[in-house]
Amino acid sequence: MECSICNMRPATLHLTNYLNGHKSEVHVCHECALEHGYIEKHDEPYTIHDLLSGLFHHEYGAHSQPTQPSHTPHAESCPNCQMTYQQFVNTGKFGCAYCYDTFSQHLNPILRRVHSGNVEHVGKVPERQHVHLQKKRVIQSYREQLNQLIQDEEFEEAARVRDKIKALENGEDHREDERGADE
Amino acid sequence: MSLQSFINRAISPWMQEEGPEHDIVLSTRIRLARNFADVPFPLMAREDQLEHVRDRLKHEFEGKTFLDNESLEYFNMRDLSSNESQVLTEKHLISPFLVERSKESAVLLSQNERVSLMINEEDHIRMQLYFPGLQLESGLEKAFKFDDWLEETIDFAFDEHRGYLTSCPTNVGTGLRASVMLHLPALTLTQKIGKMMPAINQLGFVVRGTYGEGTEALGNIYQLSNQVTLGRSEEDIIQDLNSVVTKLIERERYARNLLVEQSEYRLEDRIFRSYGILKHSRIMESKEAAKCLSDLRLGIDVGFINHLSTSILNELMVLTQPAFLQQYAKQPLSAEKRDVKRASIIRERLNLEEA
Ligand SMILES: [Zn+2]
Ligand SMILES: [Zn+2]
């Protein structure tokens, strides 16, 4: 396959491009990829400043935020690290943990595009800092297991998993009870 | 142990071990990105805040041992010469970006080079664990243990909904980048790899050449890694990556068999020609070296060549990078001088194996 930019060198980079909400394939050679900012000389498969800032610009231009109409994006800056919205757009990077709140109204559409539609973390939790959350997740995964076992009519094993859930729930906090309502 | 011992050996000790699927998978790397909860990310942090991050990690972990019983060595990047930094980059122990930020950055390296913890790169912490062959699942397990060990003393930036918070939105969530380095000469030779890439991309993975700035994967060595870090658990990401790798391995083996069966003497000829070039050349460009080394390794794997060790590809790919050549010559070298040095190092290394 030839590079779609220079039509000379063979395409070595095959990126999924999410511009203007459309997904498209880009096939380019290494030189053109560097030149057009698809990649950097940086050890990341996916550092795409230009692509990302493209997303941010698009976000700002095309969608108004009906829930918070009073904010003009330019006025925003992070109270913790002083990063401005413009800096955020230009770099495609956050300045600190609080930036995630500061720029939260722009965040979901961007995350969705970068992470195949996902906006919520489901993986590892730092245990010491987030004991409750960790427990909640464990219980949740047991519940899923339990449902599956019941569906499969593996009642003996299901009873065992149910005991584990009970033990966890009784072991500590009552806060865990809130989870019950979700099911 | 001094910096010199990291610089002098071309091949990390773990690379000499034969991991699972080692005829195709050279290595597995698990990277986790983490940040201090209470310090701005390197992009926006003040100098004294970044110094605090360095000092804290140095204080907590320098000289400490983790699992493998080899202690962590601490280096400020500004104390390394530019050639020394480049050598560590060529060994993939640190990233070019860490070197760019050498005023503030540092690294903790385990003596056996299985663990590298980059400090003040794009994020405060980028821990990388390396494994020979294909070891995604056990690799993730070890990386989690290492992460837990750090978390005993460091408060990480974490949000219940967004997960581990990183400077770039492409890393948020798990902060996980799992990558596998694959030698795919047969899929490249038969031009199958290009056709497989769109499908691989669609699954949320990316394939790149590992070495060189050139137009193709030098040495037919590719790196396959995950793009999506949010909304999927680490285990799921690893499992999917593993199944893509397994498919690639299957196809590569199939293509190799077909080549051996159908090319009659042509494949054998190509391999021994490359062997001859490596053994006797006096001037060798990096691109030619990479091509010939890939052929040689394929020759070892399919059984045409029996007296050489498989680690020769890994080793010579690293050893013949520019900074390594200069390290060996103990002086800066022009491009032409490098090609001469490269040829002589390869000859020496092959003679050593054949002795
Ligand atoms: Zn091109
Ligand atoms: Zn901020």
XYZ file of C-alpha atoms and ligand atoms in Angstrom:
540
model
C 0.000 0.000 0.000
C 1.315 3.452 -0.913
C 1.381 6.428 1.390
C -1.778 8.452 0.845
C 0.030 11.756 1.284
C 3.158 11.499 -0.851
C 2.025 8.547 -2.978
C 5.672 7.503 -3.165
C 6.835 5.586 -0.170
C 5.049 2.545 1.188
C 2.579 3.269 3.976
C 3.892 1.979 7.289
C 1.516 3.702 9.646
C -2.099 2.820 9.662
C -4.075 5.020 11.969
C -7.681 5.225 12.820
C -8.494 8.878 12.563
C -11.405 10.375 14.438
C -11.922 13.758 12.885
C -15.236 15.595 12.883
C -16.882 12.629 14.474
C -16.097 10.413 11.519
C -13.855 7.448 11.764
C -11.499 7.012 8.870
C -8.343 5.079 8.119
C -5.135 6.912 7.364
C -2.281 5.132 5.640
C 0.933 7.086 5.581
C 4.673 6.576 5.443
C 6.861 7.368 8.423
C 8.177 10.654 6.967
C 4.739 12.009 6.180
C 3.444 10.836 9.535
C 6.155 12.828 11.291
C 5.641 15.825 9.061
C 1.901 15.902 9.537
C 2.033 15.318 13.253
C 0.460 11.887 13.341
C 3.425 10.718 15.341
C 6.277 12.271 17.221
C 9.765 11.056 17.903
C 8.356 10.024 21.226
C 7.875 6.585 22.593
C 4.121 6.543 22.216
C 2.122 4.671 19.638
C -0.487 7.381 19.770
C 0.891 10.797 20.598
C -1.240 12.836 18.354
C -1.101 16.389 19.552
C -2.298 17.770 16.272
C -5.041 15.261 15.934
C -6.117 15.861 19.503
C -5.994 19.611 19.295
C -8.053 19.183 16.165
C -10.597 17.386 18.303
C -10.554 20.112 20.906
C -11.034 22.828 18.325
C -13.861 20.938 16.806
C -15.395 20.459 20.202
C -15.312 24.143 20.922
C -16.573 25.180 17.518
C -19.338 22.784 16.753
C -21.070 21.960 20.008
C -22.542 24.434 22.370
C -22.994 23.139 25.870
C -26.670 23.653 26.680
C -26.196 22.770 30.353
C -23.663 25.478 31.066
C -24.317 28.230 28.564
C -22.828 30.979 30.707
C -19.259 29.702 30.383
C -17.180 30.909 27.541
C -14.379 28.391 27.163
C -11.716 31.070 26.865
C -12.380 32.366 30.324
C -11.709 29.017 31.946
C -8.450 28.271 33.613
C -7.497 25.660 36.171
C -7.487 27.067 39.713
C -4.804 24.590 40.751
C -2.203 24.736 37.971
C -3.347 27.876 36.103
C -3.552 26.083 32.784
C -5.847 28.021 30.466
C -8.352 26.494 28.109
C -6.279 27.768 25.209
C -3.151 26.009 26.542
C -5.155 22.857 26.993
C -6.334 23.044 23.391
C -2.866 23.795 22.049
C -1.056 21.042 23.899
C -3.852 18.470 24.048
C -2.624 17.743 27.581
C -3.813 18.348 31.094
C -1.734 20.339 33.555
C -2.831 18.584 36.729
C -5.424 16.284 38.248
C -7.833 19.201 38.817
C -7.807 20.067 35.104
C -10.046 17.042 34.621
C -12.711 18.919 36.605
C -11.912 22.325 35.195
C -12.302 21.199 31.601
C -14.807 18.461 32.349
C -17.536 19.847 30.098
C -15.321 19.227 27.053
C -14.045 15.924 28.219
C -16.586 13.217 27.441
C -16.764 13.675 23.656
C -12.971 13.676 23.466
C -12.559 10.598 25.640
C -15.258 8.817 23.674
C -13.405 9.348 20.440
C -9.999 8.471 21.774
C -11.113 5.432 23.746
C -13.620 3.729 21.444
C -16.657 5.277 23.060
C -15.605 4.806 26.682
C -15.703 7.465 29.376
C -15.630 5.461 32.642
C -12.681 3.667 34.191
C -13.262 0.018 35.049
C -9.762 -1.202 35.870
C -7.335 -1.174 38.771
C -7.883 0.974 41.825
C -5.150 2.206 44.185
C -6.188 0.132 47.151
C -4.775 2.014 50.087
C -6.303 5.306 48.957
C -9.612 3.887 47.830
C -10.465 0.955 50.057
C -14.204 1.397 49.676
C -14.113 1.733 45.938
C -11.962 -1.350 45.700
C -14.464 -3.324 47.773
C -17.347 -2.026 45.734
C -15.663 -3.239 42.566
C -14.960 -6.671 43.997
C -18.564 -7.038 45.100
C -19.765 -5.869 41.724
C -17.691 -8.461 39.934
C -18.980 -11.151 42.309
C -22.533 -10.054 41.516
C -21.914 -10.428 37.815
C -20.427 -13.839 38.452
C -23.451 -14.734 40.583
C -25.927 -13.771 37.860
C -24.070 -15.847 35.339
C -23.966 -18.844 37.664
C -27.683 -18.600 38.317
C -28.354 -18.399 34.599
C -26.176 -21.468 34.094
C -28.034 -23.183 36.946
C -24.801 -23.752 38.836
C -26.552 -23.246 42.143
C -23.960 -24.733 44.425
C -21.242 -22.439 43.154
C -23.719 -19.560 43.157
C -24.400 -20.075 46.844
C -20.690 -19.930 47.524
C -20.330 -16.646 45.645
C -23.360 -15.225 47.449
C -21.694 -16.028 50.780
C -18.577 -14.213 49.658
C -20.647 -11.145 48.822
C -22.402 -11.290 52.193
C -19.121 -11.629 54.018
C -17.704 -8.627 52.222
C -20.805 -6.569 52.797
C -21.016 -7.394 56.489
C -17.302 -7.138 56.994
C -17.301 -3.369 57.014
C -19.183 -0.299 56.021
C -22.932 -0.063 55.509
C -22.221 2.178 52.559
C -21.847 -0.940 50.479
C -25.591 -1.490 50.802
C -26.211 1.297 48.323
C -24.837 -0.954 45.641
C -27.801 -3.279 46.086
C -30.131 -0.753 44.515
C -28.155 -0.743 41.295
C -28.909 -4.272 40.375
C 26.658 -0.863 40.250
C 27.479 2.153 38.148
C 25.870 3.781 35.158
C 28.675 2.333 33.063
C 27.461 -1.220 33.475
C 24.071 -0.246 32.032
C 25.814 1.563 29.198
C 28.361 -1.097 28.365
C 26.151 -4.096 27.867
C 24.197 -4.018 24.645
C 21.727 -6.601 25.665
C 19.758 -6.588 28.871
C 20.358 -9.780 30.872
C 16.705 -10.827 30.529
C 16.984 -10.730 26.732
C 19.266 -13.734 26.838
C 16.542 -15.847 28.383
C 14.264 -17.626 25.973
C 10.693 -16.630 26.707
C 7.504 -18.222 25.403
C 7.148 -18.018 21.578
C 10.688 -16.668 21.384
C 11.043 -17.627 17.720
C 8.739 -14.692 16.929
C 8.156 -12.614 20.047
C 11.336 -10.873 21.140
C 9.965 -9.182 24.212
C 6.955 -7.948 26.142
C 6.752 -4.596 27.857
C 4.137 -3.419 30.348
C 4.022 0.296 31.029
C 1.893 2.049 33.632
C 1.557 5.826 33.833
C 0.981 7.358 37.261
C 1.051 10.812 38.809
C 1.391 12.250 42.285
C -2.035 13.358 43.494
C -0.905 16.678 44.884
C 1.627 17.927 42.319
C 0.820 19.403 38.880
C 1.883 17.197 35.971
C 5.371 17.885 34.589
C 3.925 20.098 31.832
C 2.680 22.685 34.364
C 4.730 21.971 37.484
C 7.299 24.390 38.865
C 10.913 23.319 39.092
C 10.788 22.889 42.864
C 7.689 20.708 42.558
C 9.406 18.421 40.086
C 12.423 18.322 42.362
C 10.096 17.198 45.138
C 8.831 14.352 42.921
C 12.402 13.254 42.135
C 13.574 13.481 45.722
C 10.578 11.621 47.034
C 10.998 8.710 44.615
C 14.769 8.628 45.126
C 14.331 8.639 48.874
C 11.677 5.892 48.857
C 13.054 3.532 46.240
C 16.762 4.016 45.543
C 18.646 0.892 46.591
C 15.395 -0.931 47.377
C 14.684 -4.311 45.860
C 11.473 -5.582 44.388
C 10.588 -9.240 43.637
C 13.608 -10.030 41.498
C 16.023 -9.067 44.240
C 17.991 -6.619 42.179
C 18.034 -3.164 43.615
C 16.965 0.022 41.884
C 19.645 2.494 40.836
C 18.789 6.177 40.611
C 20.146 8.580 37.977
C 19.381 12.229 37.323
C 19.164 12.586 33.569
C 21.137 15.835 33.631
C 24.148 13.912 34.981
C 24.308 11.698 31.892
C 26.258 12.662 28.800
C 24.135 12.941 25.689
C 25.668 9.779 24.278
C 24.962 7.882 27.496
C 21.322 9.024 27.380
C 21.103 7.922 23.792
C 22.503 4.492 24.627
C 19.771 3.986 27.238
C 17.241 5.131 24.635
C 18.575 2.674 22.071
C 18.132 -0.072 24.659
C 14.537 1.166 25.061
C 15.100 1.572 28.792
C 14.105 5.230 28.588
C 12.149 7.295 26.084
C 13.502 10.093 23.892
C 11.095 12.417 25.683
C 12.726 11.700 29.051
C 16.016 12.821 27.493
C 14.395 15.966 26.097
C 13.284 16.828 29.602
C 16.662 16.019 31.140
C 16.721 19.204 33.225
C 14.018 17.793 35.471
C 13.856 14.105 34.691
C 15.415 11.057 36.319
C 15.243 7.296 36.127
C 15.246 4.360 38.521
C 16.689 1.257 36.840
C 16.837 -2.207 38.295
C 20.245 -3.800 37.929
C 18.890 -6.627 35.794
C 17.146 -4.075 33.547
C 13.760 -5.670 34.014
C 12.322 -2.520 35.553
C 12.719 1.071 34.488
C 10.858 3.824 36.272
C 10.997 7.107 34.387
C 10.512 10.186 36.541
C 9.059 13.473 35.266
C 8.551 12.337 31.731
C 5.104 13.331 30.443
C 3.770 11.976 33.735
C 5.536 11.919 37.104
C 5.909 8.165 36.915
C 6.167 5.871 33.929
C 7.044 2.409 35.156
C 8.084 -0.101 32.554
C 8.609 -3.820 33.091
C 10.297 -5.988 30.489
C 9.989 -9.702 29.822
C 11.551 -12.066 27.281
C 9.135 -13.578 24.794
C 5.370 -13.363 25.091
C 4.416 -12.870 28.738
C 1.518 -10.453 28.776
C -0.503 -12.046 31.535
C 2.272 -12.783 33.985
C 3.808 -9.453 33.007
C 0.670 -7.567 33.995
C 0.592 -9.429 37.292
C 4.158 -8.338 38.088
C 3.443 -4.784 36.982
C 0.442 -4.673 39.318
C 2.625 -5.878 42.198
C 5.189 -3.219 41.406
C 2.455 -0.595 41.205
C 1.030 -1.746 44.562
C 4.485 -1.495 46.042
C 4.807 2.125 44.916
C 1.300 2.879 46.086
C 2.164 1.825 49.627
C 3.983 5.118 49.980
C 2.882 7.402 47.136
C -0.614 8.881 46.735
C -1.538 8.619 43.067
C -3.816 10.964 41.160
C -6.949 8.862 40.757
C -10.587 9.554 40.091
C -13.385 7.075 40.618
C -14.805 7.732 37.157
C -11.720 8.549 35.108
C -9.281 6.190 36.780
C -5.588 7.046 36.945
C -5.231 10.630 35.800
C -2.539 11.310 33.228
C -1.311 14.379 31.429
C -2.455 13.104 28.038
C -6.092 11.999 27.638
C -4.857 9.076 25.532
C -3.458 7.417 28.687
C -6.163 8.129 31.243
C -7.945 5.239 32.973
C -5.596 2.333 33.306
C -2.484 4.241 32.223
C -1.539 0.946 30.629
C 0.449 0.567 27.470
C 1.217 -3.080 26.854
C 3.466 -3.802 23.926
C 4.935 -6.801 22.271
C 7.961 -6.761 20.009
C 7.592 -9.166 17.117
C 9.976 -10.364 14.437
C 7.791 -10.859 11.341
C 10.091 -11.469 8.359
C 7.806 -13.880 6.507
C 4.678 -11.744 6.812
C 6.729 -8.789 5.627
C 8.374 -10.669 2.771
C 5.027 -11.923 1.521
C 3.487 -8.451 2.031
C 0.764 -9.808 4.280
C 1.438 -7.559 7.229
C 0.164 -4.393 5.521
C -3.118 -6.065 4.788
C -3.581 -7.149 8.379
C -2.986 -3.714 9.871
C -6.414 -2.117 9.315
C -8.118 -5.001 11.097
C -5.651 -4.745 13.969
C -6.286 -0.993 14.219
C -9.989 -1.565 14.301
C -9.577 -3.666 17.416
C -7.898 -0.725 19.141
C -4.295 -1.767 18.646
C -1.486 -0.163 16.748
C 1.461 -1.660 14.884
C 4.668 0.262 14.330
C 8.226 -0.425 13.324
C 10.456 -0.545 16.373
C 13.766 0.658 15.011
C 14.917 3.439 12.792
C 13.403 6.538 11.278
C 13.067 4.879 7.898
C 10.017 4.065 5.857
C 9.635 0.535 7.120
C 10.120 -1.614 10.174
C 13.886 -2.002 10.281
C 14.883 -5.600 10.816
C 11.238 -6.584 10.295
C 10.715 -5.884 13.973
C 7.282 -4.566 14.853
C 5.771 -3.292 18.026
C 2.137 -4.056 18.701
C 0.425 -2.140 21.492
C -2.952 -1.074 22.824
C -4.438 2.355 22.171
C -7.503 2.288 24.385
C -6.799 2.791 28.094
C -10.234 3.817 29.350
C -13.376 1.785 29.889
C -11.712 -1.587 29.670
C -9.973 -3.427 32.446
C -6.273 -4.121 32.200
C -7.003 -7.836 32.053
C -9.357 -7.383 29.094
C -6.867 -5.213 27.242
C -4.135 -7.783 27.801
C -6.378 -10.649 26.777
C -7.325 -8.997 23.495
C -3.748 -8.033 22.763
C -2.732 -11.577 23.503
C -5.214 -12.978 21.041
C -4.076 -10.588 18.309
C -0.461 -11.571 18.956
C -1.371 -15.229 18.894
C -3.025 -14.741 15.511
C 0.044 -12.942 14.195
C 2.316 -15.712 15.457
C 0.138 -18.320 13.760
C 0.190 -16.435 10.450
C 3.931 -15.783 10.649
C 4.657 -19.468 11.289
C 2.384 -20.459 8.453
C 4.061 -17.973 6.101
C 7.497 -19.218 7.172
C 6.558 -22.824 6.438
C 5.184 -21.863 3.073
C 8.328 -19.916 2.236
C 10.570 -22.806 3.197
C 8.486 -25.279 1.209
C 7.847 -23.223 -1.890
C 10.890 -21.049 -2.403
C 13.146 -24.029 -3.088
C 16.661 -22.668 -2.798
C 15.699 -19.011 -2.912
C 15.051 -18.492 0.787
C 18.135 -20.468 1.737
C 20.164 -18.473 -0.755
C 18.875 -15.181 0.592
C 19.700 -16.170 4.151
C 23.223 -17.341 3.386
C 23.906 -14.286 1.228
C 22.960 -12.099 4.153
C 25.143 -14.216 6.410
C 28.026 -13.708 3.999
C 27.513 -9.949 3.915
C 27.421 -9.754 7.697
C 30.553 -11.879 7.991
C 32.696 -10.110 5.441
C 31.545 -6.529 4.844
C 33.817 -3.628 5.716
C 31.180 -0.903 5.408
C 27.639 -1.494 6.605
C 24.735 0.924 6.681
C 22.198 0.425 9.442
C 19.444 -0.452 7.010
C 21.452 -3.179 5.340
C 22.576 -4.486 8.711
C 18.992 -4.692 9.877
C 17.854 -6.538 6.758
C 20.707 -9.044 6.930
C 20.311 -9.590 10.666
C 16.619 -10.280 10.163
C 17.479 -12.822 7.459
C 20.069 -14.415 9.702
C 17.634 -14.734 12.571
C 15.035 -16.246 10.239
C 17.714 -18.688 9.086
C 18.337 -19.708 12.681
C 14.611 -20.061 13.391
C 13.795 -22.190 10.348
C 16.881 -24.334 10.876
C 19.221 -23.385 8.016
C 21.746 -22.116 10.545
C 22.380 -24.071 13.687
C 25.472 -22.763 15.382
C 24.379 -19.225 16.250
C 22.344 -18.092 19.226
C 18.937 -16.532 18.646
C 19.732 -13.478 20.753
C 22.087 -12.319 18.030
C 19.364 -10.298 16.289
C 18.355 -8.440 19.457
C 21.875 -7.876 20.455
C 23.272 -6.671 17.156
C 20.239 -4.484 16.421
C 21.033 -2.565 19.602
C 24.801 -2.795 19.351
C 24.847 -1.277 15.879
C 22.765 1.806 16.737
C 24.664 5.100 16.443
C 25.161 5.871 20.139
C 26.367 2.358 20.899
C 28.897 2.516 18.091
C 30.240 5.766 19.489
C 30.296 4.351 22.967
C 32.448 1.496 21.692
C 34.690 3.806 19.680
C 34.870 6.092 22.735
C 34.458 9.101 20.446
C 31.924 10.783 18.166
C 31.867 9.206 14.712
C 30.811 10.537 11.342
C 28.130 8.581 9.499
C 30.747 6.936 7.310
C 32.975 6.010 10.251
C 29.919 4.564 11.942
C 29.265 2.300 8.975
C 32.840 1.023 9.197
C 32.570 0.516 12.952
C 29.225 -1.230 12.526
C 30.664 -3.688 10.019
C 33.613 -4.479 12.258
C 31.478 -5.011 15.381
C 29.210 -7.400 13.496
C 32.195 -9.361 12.174
C 33.704 -9.548 15.637
C 30.469 -10.675 17.184
C 29.922 -13.399 14.576
C 33.491 -14.632 14.931
C 32.952 -14.861 18.654
C 29.882 -17.064 18.123
C 31.608 -19.277 15.624
C 34.715 -19.816 17.706
Zn 4.401 9.653 2.422
Zn -4.803 21.987 36.340
